[in-house]
Tab-separated table of C-alpha atoms and ligand atoms in Angstrom:
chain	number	residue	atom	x	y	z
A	992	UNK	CA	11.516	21.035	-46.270
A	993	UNK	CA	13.896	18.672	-45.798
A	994	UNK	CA	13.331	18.360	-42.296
A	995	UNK	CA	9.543	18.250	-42.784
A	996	UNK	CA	10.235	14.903	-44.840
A	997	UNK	CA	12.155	13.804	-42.210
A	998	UNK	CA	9.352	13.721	-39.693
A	999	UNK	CA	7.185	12.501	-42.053
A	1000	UNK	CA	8.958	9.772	-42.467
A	1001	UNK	CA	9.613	9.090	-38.564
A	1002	UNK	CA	6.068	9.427	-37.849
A	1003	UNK	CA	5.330	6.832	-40.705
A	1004	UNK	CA	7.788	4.682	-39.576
A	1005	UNK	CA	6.824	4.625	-35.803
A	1006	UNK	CA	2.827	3.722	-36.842
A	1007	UNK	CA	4.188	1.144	-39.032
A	1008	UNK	CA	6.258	-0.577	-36.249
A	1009	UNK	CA	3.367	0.231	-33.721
A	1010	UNK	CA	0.748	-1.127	-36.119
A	1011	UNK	CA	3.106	-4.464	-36.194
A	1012	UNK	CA	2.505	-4.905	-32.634
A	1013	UNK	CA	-1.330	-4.494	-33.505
A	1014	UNK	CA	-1.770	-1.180	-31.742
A	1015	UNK	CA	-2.120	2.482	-33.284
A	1016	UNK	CA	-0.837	5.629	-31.720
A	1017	UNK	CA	-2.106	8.596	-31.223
A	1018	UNK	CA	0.015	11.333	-32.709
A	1019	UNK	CA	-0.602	13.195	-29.522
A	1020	UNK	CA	1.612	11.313	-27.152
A	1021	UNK	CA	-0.019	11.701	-23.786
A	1022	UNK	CA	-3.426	10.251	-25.642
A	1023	UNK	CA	-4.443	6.428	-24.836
A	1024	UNK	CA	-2.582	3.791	-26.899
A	1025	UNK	CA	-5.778	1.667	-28.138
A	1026	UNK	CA	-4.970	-1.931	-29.164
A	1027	UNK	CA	-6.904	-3.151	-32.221
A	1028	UNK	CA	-7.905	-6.190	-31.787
A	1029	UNK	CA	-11.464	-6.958	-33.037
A	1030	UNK	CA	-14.019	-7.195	-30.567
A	1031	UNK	CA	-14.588	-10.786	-31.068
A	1032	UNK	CA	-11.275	-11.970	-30.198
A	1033	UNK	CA	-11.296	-12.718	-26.817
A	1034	UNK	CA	-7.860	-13.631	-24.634
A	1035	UNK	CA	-9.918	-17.547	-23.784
A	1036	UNK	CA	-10.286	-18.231	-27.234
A	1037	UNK	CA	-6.989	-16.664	-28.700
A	1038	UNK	CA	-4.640	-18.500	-25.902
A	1039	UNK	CA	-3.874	-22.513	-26.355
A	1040	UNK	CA	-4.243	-22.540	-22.471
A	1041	UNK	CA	-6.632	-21.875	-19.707
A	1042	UNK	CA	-6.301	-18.311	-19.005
A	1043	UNK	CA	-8.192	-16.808	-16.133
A	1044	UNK	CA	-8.247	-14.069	-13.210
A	1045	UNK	CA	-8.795	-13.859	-9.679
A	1046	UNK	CA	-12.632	-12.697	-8.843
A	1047	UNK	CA	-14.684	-10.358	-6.246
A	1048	UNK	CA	-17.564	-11.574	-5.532
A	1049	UNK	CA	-18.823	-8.230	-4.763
A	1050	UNK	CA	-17.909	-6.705	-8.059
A	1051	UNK	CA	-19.410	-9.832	-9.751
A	1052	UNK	CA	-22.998	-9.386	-8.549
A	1053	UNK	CA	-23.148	-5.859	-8.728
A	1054	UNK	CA	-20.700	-4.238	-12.005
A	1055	UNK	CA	-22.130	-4.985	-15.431
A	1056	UNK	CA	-19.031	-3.991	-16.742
A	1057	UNK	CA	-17.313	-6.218	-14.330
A	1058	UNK	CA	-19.181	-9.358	-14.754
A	1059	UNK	CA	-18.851	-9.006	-18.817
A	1060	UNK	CA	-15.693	-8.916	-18.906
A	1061	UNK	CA	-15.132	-11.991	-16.996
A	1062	UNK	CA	-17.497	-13.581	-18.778
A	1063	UNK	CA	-16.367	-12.976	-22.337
A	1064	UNK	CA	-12.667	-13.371	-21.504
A	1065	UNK	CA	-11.925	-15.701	-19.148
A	1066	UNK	CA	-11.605	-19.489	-19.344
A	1067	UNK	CA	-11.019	-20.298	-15.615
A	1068	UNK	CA	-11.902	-18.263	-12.326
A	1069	UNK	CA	-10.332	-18.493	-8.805
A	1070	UNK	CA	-12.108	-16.748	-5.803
A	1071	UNK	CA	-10.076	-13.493	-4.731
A	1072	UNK	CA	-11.022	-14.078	-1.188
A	1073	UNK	CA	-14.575	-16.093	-0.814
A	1074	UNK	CA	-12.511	-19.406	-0.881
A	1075	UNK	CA	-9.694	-18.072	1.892
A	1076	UNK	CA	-10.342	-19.366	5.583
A	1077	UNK	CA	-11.075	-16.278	7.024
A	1078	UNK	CA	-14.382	-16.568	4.503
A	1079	UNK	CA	-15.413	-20.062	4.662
A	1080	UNK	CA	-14.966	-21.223	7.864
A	1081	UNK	CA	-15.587	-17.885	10.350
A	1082	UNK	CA	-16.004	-20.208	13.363
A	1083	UNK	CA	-15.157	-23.524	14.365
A	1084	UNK	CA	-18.433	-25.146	13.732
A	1085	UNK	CA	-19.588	-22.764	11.069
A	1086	UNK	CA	-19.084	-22.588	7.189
A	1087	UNK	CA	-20.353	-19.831	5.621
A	1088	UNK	CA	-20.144	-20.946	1.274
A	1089	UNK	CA	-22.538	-17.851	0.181
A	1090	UNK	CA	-20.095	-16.033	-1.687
A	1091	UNK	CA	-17.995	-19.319	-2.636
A	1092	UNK	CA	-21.254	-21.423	-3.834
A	1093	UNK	CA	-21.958	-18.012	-5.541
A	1094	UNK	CA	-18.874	-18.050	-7.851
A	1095	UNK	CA	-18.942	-21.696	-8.401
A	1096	UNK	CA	-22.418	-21.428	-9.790
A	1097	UNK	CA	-21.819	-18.434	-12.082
A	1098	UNK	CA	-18.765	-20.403	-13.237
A	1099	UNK	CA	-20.913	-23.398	-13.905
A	1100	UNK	CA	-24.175	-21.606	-15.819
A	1101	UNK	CA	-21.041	-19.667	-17.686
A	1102	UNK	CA	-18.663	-22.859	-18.483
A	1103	UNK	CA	-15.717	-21.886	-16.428
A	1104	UNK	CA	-12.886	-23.369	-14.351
A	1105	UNK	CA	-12.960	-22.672	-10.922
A	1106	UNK	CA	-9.164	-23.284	-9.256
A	1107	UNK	CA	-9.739	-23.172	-5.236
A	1108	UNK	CA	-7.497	-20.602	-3.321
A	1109	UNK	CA	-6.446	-21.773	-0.738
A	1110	UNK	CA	-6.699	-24.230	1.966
A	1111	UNK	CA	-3.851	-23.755	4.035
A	1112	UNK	CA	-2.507	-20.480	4.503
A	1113	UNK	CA	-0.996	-18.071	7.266
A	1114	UNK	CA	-3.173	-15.229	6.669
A	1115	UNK	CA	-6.449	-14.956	6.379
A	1116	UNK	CA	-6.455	-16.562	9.630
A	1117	UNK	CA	-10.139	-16.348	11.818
A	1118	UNK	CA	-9.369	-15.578	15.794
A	1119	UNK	CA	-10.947	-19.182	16.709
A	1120	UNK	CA	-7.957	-20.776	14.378
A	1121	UNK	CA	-5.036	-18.469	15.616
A	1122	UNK	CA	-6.732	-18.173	19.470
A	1123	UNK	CA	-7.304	-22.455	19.195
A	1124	UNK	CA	-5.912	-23.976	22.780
A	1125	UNK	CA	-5.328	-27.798	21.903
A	1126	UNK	CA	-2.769	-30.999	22.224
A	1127	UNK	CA	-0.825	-31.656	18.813
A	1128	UNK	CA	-3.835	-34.382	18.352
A	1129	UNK	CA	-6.687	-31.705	18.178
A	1130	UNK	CA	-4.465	-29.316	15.969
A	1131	UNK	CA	-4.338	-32.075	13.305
A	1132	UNK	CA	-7.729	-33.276	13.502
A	1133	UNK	CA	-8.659	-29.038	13.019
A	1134	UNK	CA	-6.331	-29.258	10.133
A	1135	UNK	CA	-8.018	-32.098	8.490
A	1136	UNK	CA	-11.389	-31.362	9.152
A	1137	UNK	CA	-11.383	-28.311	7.822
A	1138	UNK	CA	-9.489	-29.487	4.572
A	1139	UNK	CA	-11.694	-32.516	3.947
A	1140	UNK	CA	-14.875	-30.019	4.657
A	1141	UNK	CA	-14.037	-27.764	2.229
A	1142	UNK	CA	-12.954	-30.230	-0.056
A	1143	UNK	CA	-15.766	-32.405	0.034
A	1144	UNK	CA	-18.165	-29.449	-0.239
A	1145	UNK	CA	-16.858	-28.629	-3.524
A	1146	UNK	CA	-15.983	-31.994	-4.863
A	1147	UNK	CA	-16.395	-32.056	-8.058
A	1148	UNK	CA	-17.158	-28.554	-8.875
A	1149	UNK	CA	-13.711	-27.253	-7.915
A	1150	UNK	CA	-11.061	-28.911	-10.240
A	1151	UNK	CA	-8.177	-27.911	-8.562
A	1152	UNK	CA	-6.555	-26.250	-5.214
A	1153	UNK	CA	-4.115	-24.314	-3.862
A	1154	UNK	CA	-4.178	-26.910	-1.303
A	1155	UNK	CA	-0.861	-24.722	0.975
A	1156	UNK	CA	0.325	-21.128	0.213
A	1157	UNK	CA	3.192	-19.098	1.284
A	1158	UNK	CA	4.955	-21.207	3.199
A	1159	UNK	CA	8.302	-20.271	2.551
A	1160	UNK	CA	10.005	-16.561	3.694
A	1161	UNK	CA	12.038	-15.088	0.773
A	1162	UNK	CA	15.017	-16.640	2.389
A	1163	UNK	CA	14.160	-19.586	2.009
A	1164	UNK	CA	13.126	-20.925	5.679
A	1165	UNK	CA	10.015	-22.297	6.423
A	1166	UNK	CA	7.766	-19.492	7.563
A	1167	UNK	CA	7.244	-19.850	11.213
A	1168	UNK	CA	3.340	-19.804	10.725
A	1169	UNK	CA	0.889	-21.526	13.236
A	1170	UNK	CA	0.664	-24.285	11.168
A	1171	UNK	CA	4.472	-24.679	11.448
A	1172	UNK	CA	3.975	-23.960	14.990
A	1173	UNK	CA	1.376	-26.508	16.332
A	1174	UNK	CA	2.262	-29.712	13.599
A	1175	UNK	CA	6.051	-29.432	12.440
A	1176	UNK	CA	7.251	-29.027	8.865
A	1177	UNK	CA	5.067	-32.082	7.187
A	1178	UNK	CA	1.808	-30.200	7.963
A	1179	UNK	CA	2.384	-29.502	4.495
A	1180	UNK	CA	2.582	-32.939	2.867
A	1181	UNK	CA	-0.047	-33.910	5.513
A	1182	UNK	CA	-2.261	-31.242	3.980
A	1183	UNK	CA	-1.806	-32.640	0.504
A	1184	UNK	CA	-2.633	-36.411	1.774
A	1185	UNK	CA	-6.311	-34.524	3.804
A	1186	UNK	CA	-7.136	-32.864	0.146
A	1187	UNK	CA	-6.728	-36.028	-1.739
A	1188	UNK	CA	-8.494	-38.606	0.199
A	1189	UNK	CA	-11.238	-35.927	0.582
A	1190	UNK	CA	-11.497	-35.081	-3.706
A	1191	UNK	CA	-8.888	-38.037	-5.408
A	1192	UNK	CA	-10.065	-36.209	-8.464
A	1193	UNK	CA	-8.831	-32.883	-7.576
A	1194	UNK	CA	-5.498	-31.299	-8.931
A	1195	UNK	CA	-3.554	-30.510	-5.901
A	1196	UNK	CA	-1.144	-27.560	-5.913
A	1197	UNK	CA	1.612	-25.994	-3.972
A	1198	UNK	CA	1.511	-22.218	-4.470
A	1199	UNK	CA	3.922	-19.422	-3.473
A	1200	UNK	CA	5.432	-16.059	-5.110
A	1201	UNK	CA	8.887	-15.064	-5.547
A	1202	UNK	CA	10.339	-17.712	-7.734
A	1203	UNK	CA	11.412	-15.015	-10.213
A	1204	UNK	CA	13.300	-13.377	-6.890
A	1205	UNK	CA	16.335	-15.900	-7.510
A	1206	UNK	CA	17.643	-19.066	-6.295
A	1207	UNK	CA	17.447	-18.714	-2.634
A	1208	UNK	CA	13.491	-18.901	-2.105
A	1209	UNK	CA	13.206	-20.796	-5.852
A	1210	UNK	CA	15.742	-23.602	-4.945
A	1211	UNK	CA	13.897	-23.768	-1.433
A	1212	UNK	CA	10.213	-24.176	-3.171
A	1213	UNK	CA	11.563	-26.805	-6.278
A	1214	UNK	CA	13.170	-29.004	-3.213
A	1215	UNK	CA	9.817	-29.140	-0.942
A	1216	UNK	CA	7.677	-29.831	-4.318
A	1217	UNK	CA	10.133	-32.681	-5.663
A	1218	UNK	CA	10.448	-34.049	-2.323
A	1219	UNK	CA	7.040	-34.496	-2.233
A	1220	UNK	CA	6.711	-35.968	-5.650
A	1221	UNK	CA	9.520	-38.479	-4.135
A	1222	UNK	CA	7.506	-39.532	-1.080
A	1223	UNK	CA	4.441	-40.101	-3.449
A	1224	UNK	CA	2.643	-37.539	-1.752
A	1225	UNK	CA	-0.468	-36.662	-4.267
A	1226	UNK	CA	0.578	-33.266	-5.487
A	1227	UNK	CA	-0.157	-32.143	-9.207
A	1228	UNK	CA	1.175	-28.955	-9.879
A	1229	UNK	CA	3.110	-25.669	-8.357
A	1230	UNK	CA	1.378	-22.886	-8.408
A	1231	UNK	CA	4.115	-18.983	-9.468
A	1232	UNK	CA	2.149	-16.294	-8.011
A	1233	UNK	CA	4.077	-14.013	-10.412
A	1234	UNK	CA	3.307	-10.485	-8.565
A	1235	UNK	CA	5.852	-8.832	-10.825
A	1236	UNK	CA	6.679	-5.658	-12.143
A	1237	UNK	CA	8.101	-3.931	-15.075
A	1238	UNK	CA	11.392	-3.613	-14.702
A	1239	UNK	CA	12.558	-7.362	-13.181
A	1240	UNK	CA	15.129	-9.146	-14.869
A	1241	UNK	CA	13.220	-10.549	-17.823
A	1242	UNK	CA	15.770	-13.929	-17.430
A	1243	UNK	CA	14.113	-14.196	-13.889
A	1244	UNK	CA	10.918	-14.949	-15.335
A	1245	UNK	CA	12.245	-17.295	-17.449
A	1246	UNK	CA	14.323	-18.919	-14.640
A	1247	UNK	CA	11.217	-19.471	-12.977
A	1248	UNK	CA	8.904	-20.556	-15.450
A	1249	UNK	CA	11.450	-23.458	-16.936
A	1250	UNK	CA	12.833	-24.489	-13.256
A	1251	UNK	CA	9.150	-24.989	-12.750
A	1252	UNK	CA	8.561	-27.337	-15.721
A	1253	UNK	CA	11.530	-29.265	-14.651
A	1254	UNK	CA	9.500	-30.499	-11.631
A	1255	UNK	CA	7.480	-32.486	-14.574
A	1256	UNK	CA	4.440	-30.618	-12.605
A	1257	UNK	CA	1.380	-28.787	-13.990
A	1258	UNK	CA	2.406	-25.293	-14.246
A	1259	UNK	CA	0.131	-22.139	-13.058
A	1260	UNK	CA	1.207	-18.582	-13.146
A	1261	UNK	CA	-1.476	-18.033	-10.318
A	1262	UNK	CA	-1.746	-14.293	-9.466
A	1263	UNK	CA	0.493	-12.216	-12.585
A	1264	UNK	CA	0.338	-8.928	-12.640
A	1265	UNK	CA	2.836	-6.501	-13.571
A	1266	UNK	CA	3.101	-2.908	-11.682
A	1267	UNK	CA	4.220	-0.240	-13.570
A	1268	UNK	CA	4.904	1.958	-10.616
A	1269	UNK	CA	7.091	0.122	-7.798
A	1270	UNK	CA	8.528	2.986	-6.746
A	1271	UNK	CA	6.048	4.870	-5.255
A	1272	UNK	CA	5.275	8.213	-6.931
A	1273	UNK	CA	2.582	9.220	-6.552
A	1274	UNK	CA	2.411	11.546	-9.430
A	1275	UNK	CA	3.021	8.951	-11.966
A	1276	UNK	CA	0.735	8.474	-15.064
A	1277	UNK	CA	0.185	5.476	-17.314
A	1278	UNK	CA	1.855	6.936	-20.623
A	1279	UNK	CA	1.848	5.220	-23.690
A	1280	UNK	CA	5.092	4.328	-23.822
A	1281	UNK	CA	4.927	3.177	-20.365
A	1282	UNK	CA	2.033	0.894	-21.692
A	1283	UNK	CA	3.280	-0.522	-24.582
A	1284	UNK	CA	6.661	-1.566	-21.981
A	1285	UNK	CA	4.126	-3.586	-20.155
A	1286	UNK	CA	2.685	-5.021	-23.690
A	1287	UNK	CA	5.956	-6.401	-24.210
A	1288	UNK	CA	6.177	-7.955	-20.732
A	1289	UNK	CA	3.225	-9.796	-20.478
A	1290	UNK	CA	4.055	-11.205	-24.065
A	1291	UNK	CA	7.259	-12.301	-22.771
A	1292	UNK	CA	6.196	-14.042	-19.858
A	1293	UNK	CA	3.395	-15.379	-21.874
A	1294	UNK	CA	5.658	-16.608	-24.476
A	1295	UNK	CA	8.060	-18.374	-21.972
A	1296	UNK	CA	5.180	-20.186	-20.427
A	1297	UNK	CA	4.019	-21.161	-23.801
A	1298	UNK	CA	7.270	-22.625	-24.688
A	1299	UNK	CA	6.959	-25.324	-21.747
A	1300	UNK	CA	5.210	-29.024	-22.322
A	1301	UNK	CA	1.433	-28.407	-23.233
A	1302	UNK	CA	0.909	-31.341	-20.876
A	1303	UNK	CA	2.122	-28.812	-18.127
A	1304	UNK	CA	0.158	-25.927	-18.474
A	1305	UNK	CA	-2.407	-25.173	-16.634
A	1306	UNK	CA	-2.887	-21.971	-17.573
A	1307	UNK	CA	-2.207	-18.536	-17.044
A	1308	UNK	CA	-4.249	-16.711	-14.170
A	1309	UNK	CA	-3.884	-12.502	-13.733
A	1310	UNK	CA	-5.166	-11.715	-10.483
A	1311	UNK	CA	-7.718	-9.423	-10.607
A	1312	UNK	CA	-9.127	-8.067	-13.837
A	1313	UNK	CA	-8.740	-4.084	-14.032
A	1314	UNK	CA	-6.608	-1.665	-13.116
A	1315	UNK	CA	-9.470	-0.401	-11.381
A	1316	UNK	CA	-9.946	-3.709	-8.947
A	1317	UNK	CA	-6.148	-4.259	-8.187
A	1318	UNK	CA	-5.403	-5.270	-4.931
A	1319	UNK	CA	-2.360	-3.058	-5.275
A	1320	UNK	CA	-3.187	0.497	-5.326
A	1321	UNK	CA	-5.239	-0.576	-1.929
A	1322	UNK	CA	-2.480	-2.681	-0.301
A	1323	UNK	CA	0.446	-0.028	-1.091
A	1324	UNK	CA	-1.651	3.070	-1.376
A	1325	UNK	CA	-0.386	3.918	-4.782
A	1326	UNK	CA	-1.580	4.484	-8.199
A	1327	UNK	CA	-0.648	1.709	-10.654
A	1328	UNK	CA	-2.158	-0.421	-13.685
A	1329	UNK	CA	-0.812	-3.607	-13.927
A	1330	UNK	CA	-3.446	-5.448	-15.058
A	1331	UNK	CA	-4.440	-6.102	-19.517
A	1332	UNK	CA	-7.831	-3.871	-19.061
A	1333	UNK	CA	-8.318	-0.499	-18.064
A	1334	UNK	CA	-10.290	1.639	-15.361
A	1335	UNK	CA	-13.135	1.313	-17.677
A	1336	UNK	CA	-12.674	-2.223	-18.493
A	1337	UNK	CA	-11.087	-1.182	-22.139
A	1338	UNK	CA	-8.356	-3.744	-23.427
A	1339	UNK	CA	-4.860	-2.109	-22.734
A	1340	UNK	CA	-1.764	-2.942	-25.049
A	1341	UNK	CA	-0.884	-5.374	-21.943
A	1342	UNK	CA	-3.973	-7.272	-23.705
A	1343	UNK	CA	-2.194	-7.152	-27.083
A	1344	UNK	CA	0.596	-8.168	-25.348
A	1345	UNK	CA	-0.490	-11.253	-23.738
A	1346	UNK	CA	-2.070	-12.404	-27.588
A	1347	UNK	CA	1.538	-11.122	-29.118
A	1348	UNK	CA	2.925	-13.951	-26.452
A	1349	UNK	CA	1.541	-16.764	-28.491
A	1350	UNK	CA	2.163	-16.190	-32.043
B	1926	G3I	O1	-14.154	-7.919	3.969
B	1926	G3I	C1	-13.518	-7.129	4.984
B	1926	G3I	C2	-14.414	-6.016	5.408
B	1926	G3I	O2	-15.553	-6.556	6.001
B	1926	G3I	C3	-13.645	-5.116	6.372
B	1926	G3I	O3	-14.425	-4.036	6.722
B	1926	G3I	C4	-12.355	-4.617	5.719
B	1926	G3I	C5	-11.520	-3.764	6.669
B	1926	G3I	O4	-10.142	-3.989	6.500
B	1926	G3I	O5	-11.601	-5.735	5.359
B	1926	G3I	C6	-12.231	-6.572	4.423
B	1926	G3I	O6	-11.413	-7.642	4.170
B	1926	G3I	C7	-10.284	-7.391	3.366
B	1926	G3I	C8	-10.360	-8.349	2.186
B	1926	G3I	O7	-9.195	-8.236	1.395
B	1926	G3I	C9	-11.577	-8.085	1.288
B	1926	G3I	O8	-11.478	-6.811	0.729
B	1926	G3I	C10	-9.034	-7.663	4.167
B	1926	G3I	O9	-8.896	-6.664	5.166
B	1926	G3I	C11	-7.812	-7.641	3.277
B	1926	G3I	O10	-6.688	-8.073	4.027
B	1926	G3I	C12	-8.029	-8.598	2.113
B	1926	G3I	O11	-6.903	-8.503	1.271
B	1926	G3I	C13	-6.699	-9.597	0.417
B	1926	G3I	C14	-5.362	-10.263	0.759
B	1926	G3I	O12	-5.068	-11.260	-0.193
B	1926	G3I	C15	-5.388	-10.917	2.143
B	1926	G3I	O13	-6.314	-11.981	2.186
B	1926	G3I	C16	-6.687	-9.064	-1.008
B	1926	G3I	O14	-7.992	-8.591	-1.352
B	1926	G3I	C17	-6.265	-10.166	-1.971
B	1926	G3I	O15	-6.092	-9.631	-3.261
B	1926	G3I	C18	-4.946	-10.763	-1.516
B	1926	G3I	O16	-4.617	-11.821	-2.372
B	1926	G3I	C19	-3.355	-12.455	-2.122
B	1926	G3I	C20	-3.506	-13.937	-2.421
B	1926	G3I	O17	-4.577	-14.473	-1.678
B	1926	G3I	C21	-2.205	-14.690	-2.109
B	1926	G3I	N1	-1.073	-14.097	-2.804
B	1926	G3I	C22	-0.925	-12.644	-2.666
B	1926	G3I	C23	-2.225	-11.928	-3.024
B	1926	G3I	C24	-2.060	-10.422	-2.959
B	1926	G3I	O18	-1.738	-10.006	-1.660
């Protein structure tokens, strides 16, 4: 009897403390922990900043499920892949902005934020770019044009740009890309100064992952972006790709996020999303208390960011929107869910998580 009270009381207490966190759990452990948060909440009106995800165009035209989602949720959009190179400009003298315009349209009927990704970047790379024979005089002048092109094509309809990505290795050297190849280190600032005097309204961003890594690649990212703040070279804000996972350091994050602010820069966590299954097996499952461990770290990343200067943040940005559109289980062959909705587009506690960030 007495141990019949017992559980009683355990079980009680365990809804109770779940129920705090504003989910409810299933007495049967391996069901689905559902968050309750009434269907009229949505993460773009709950959040005191811009909070977004990365898009597919394809999805977009063709899931219902897909597309409403994005549109009840999100406050700002950035193109997955229509806005890379290897999209927009194919071939030297052609431009293909189908898929681009596409977005930027559906972001305009549905009163969204488009941030451009991204300008200048080693992959993503056409064969005319990385097959281009020319003096150091015709590699800048394909640099610029093809900056100011874009740029001006989506002048003011695109707030904002990644305008250079990834160009650091994680040790901290500049990554010996073509760009670095054919125009020297200040391709970079050079880059910035093409993007501004083609959109001086745009906000112009310097984007990269691995901040939360440690010092070596962080240190090397803060002293590019500050030294460009020094020249007066028009840059706005640095972009933290924020490809985590579960079980990183949680003071990394907050390393990142407040070394960040310290730049005085606007302040976008541009791609998060947090796997749940680094390791590789392949016979892992989502449980619930794997779940609510993710709940808890997107609300602490989202608190940290919400603790810097509102002047600062630009927002939040996941990239992608459901587990089942992750670029991850297709890039590492491996199941994982690190995104706040579910296979089916269903809120996961990672959803509650992200509102639990900002009370
Ligand atoms: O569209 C072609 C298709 O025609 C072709 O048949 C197929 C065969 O491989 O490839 C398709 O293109 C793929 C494209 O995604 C669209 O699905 C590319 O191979 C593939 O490399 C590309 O991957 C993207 C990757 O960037 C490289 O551009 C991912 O979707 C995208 O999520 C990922 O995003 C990056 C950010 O831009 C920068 N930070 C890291 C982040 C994750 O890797």
């Amino acid at each position: 009897m007495k141990k019949l009270l017992l559980l009683a009381m355990l079980s009680c207490s365990m809804v109770l403390a779940c129920s705090k966190r504003g989910v409810t759990t299933d007495p049967n452990p391996t069901a689905p922990v559902v968050p309750v948060v009434p269907d009229n909440t949505t993460l773009q009106n709950s959040l005191p900043f811009p909070f977004g995800a990365a898009v597919n165009i394809g999805l977009l035209k063709t899931n219902t499920a897909y597309r409403a989602t994005v549109v009840k949720e999100y406050s700002s959009l950035t193109a997955e892949n229509a806005m890379k190179t290897g999209s927009l400009h194919p071939q030297q003298n052609t431009y293909d902005w189908t898929d681009a315009d596409y977005l930027v349209d559906f972001a305009k009927q549905n009163n969204k934020r488009i941030h451009g990704h991204t300008l200048v970047w080693y992959k993503s790379l056409p064969a005319w770019i990385t097959n281009f024979q020319g003096d150091a005089a015709a590699w800048e002048n394909l640099l610029k044009t093809h900056i100011q092109t874009i740029v001006t094509h989506f002048k003011g309809k695109v707030a904002s740009w990644d305008v250079v990505n990834e160009a650091f290795e994680d040790d901290g050297t500049l990554r010996n890309s073509i760009w670095l190849q054919k125009l020297g280190p200040d391709y970079i600032a050079r880059s910035f100064q093409y993007a501004h005097e083609a959109d001086p309204d745009a906000l112009l961003f310097y984007n990269d992952y691995g901040h939360e890594y440690g010092p070596t690649k962080r240190t090397a990212i803060l002293n590019l972006v500050n030294n460009l703040k020094t020249r007066g070279i028009p840059i706005n804000g640095i972009g933290m790709q924020m490809h985590t996972r579960y079980n990183m350091t949680e003071s990394n994050w907050l390393t990142a996020i407040t070394t960040a602010a310290q730049t005085g820069l606007k302040v976008h966590i541009s791609e998060l999303d947090i796997a749940m299954n680094p390791d590789d097996n392949q016979s892992l499952t989502l449980t619930p208390a794997l779940a609510q461990t993710q709940a808890q770290k997107y609300a602490y990343i989202v608190k940290a960011y919400n603790a810097i200067p509102k002047t600062q943040q630009f927002g939040i940005t996941t990239w992608n929107v459901s587990d089942a559109d992750t670029w991850i289980t297709g890039n590492y062959n491996r199941p994982d869910w690190p995104l706040p909705f579910d296979n089916n587009y269903n809120r996961k506690p990672a959803y509650q998580g992200i509102l639990d960030g900002v009370k």
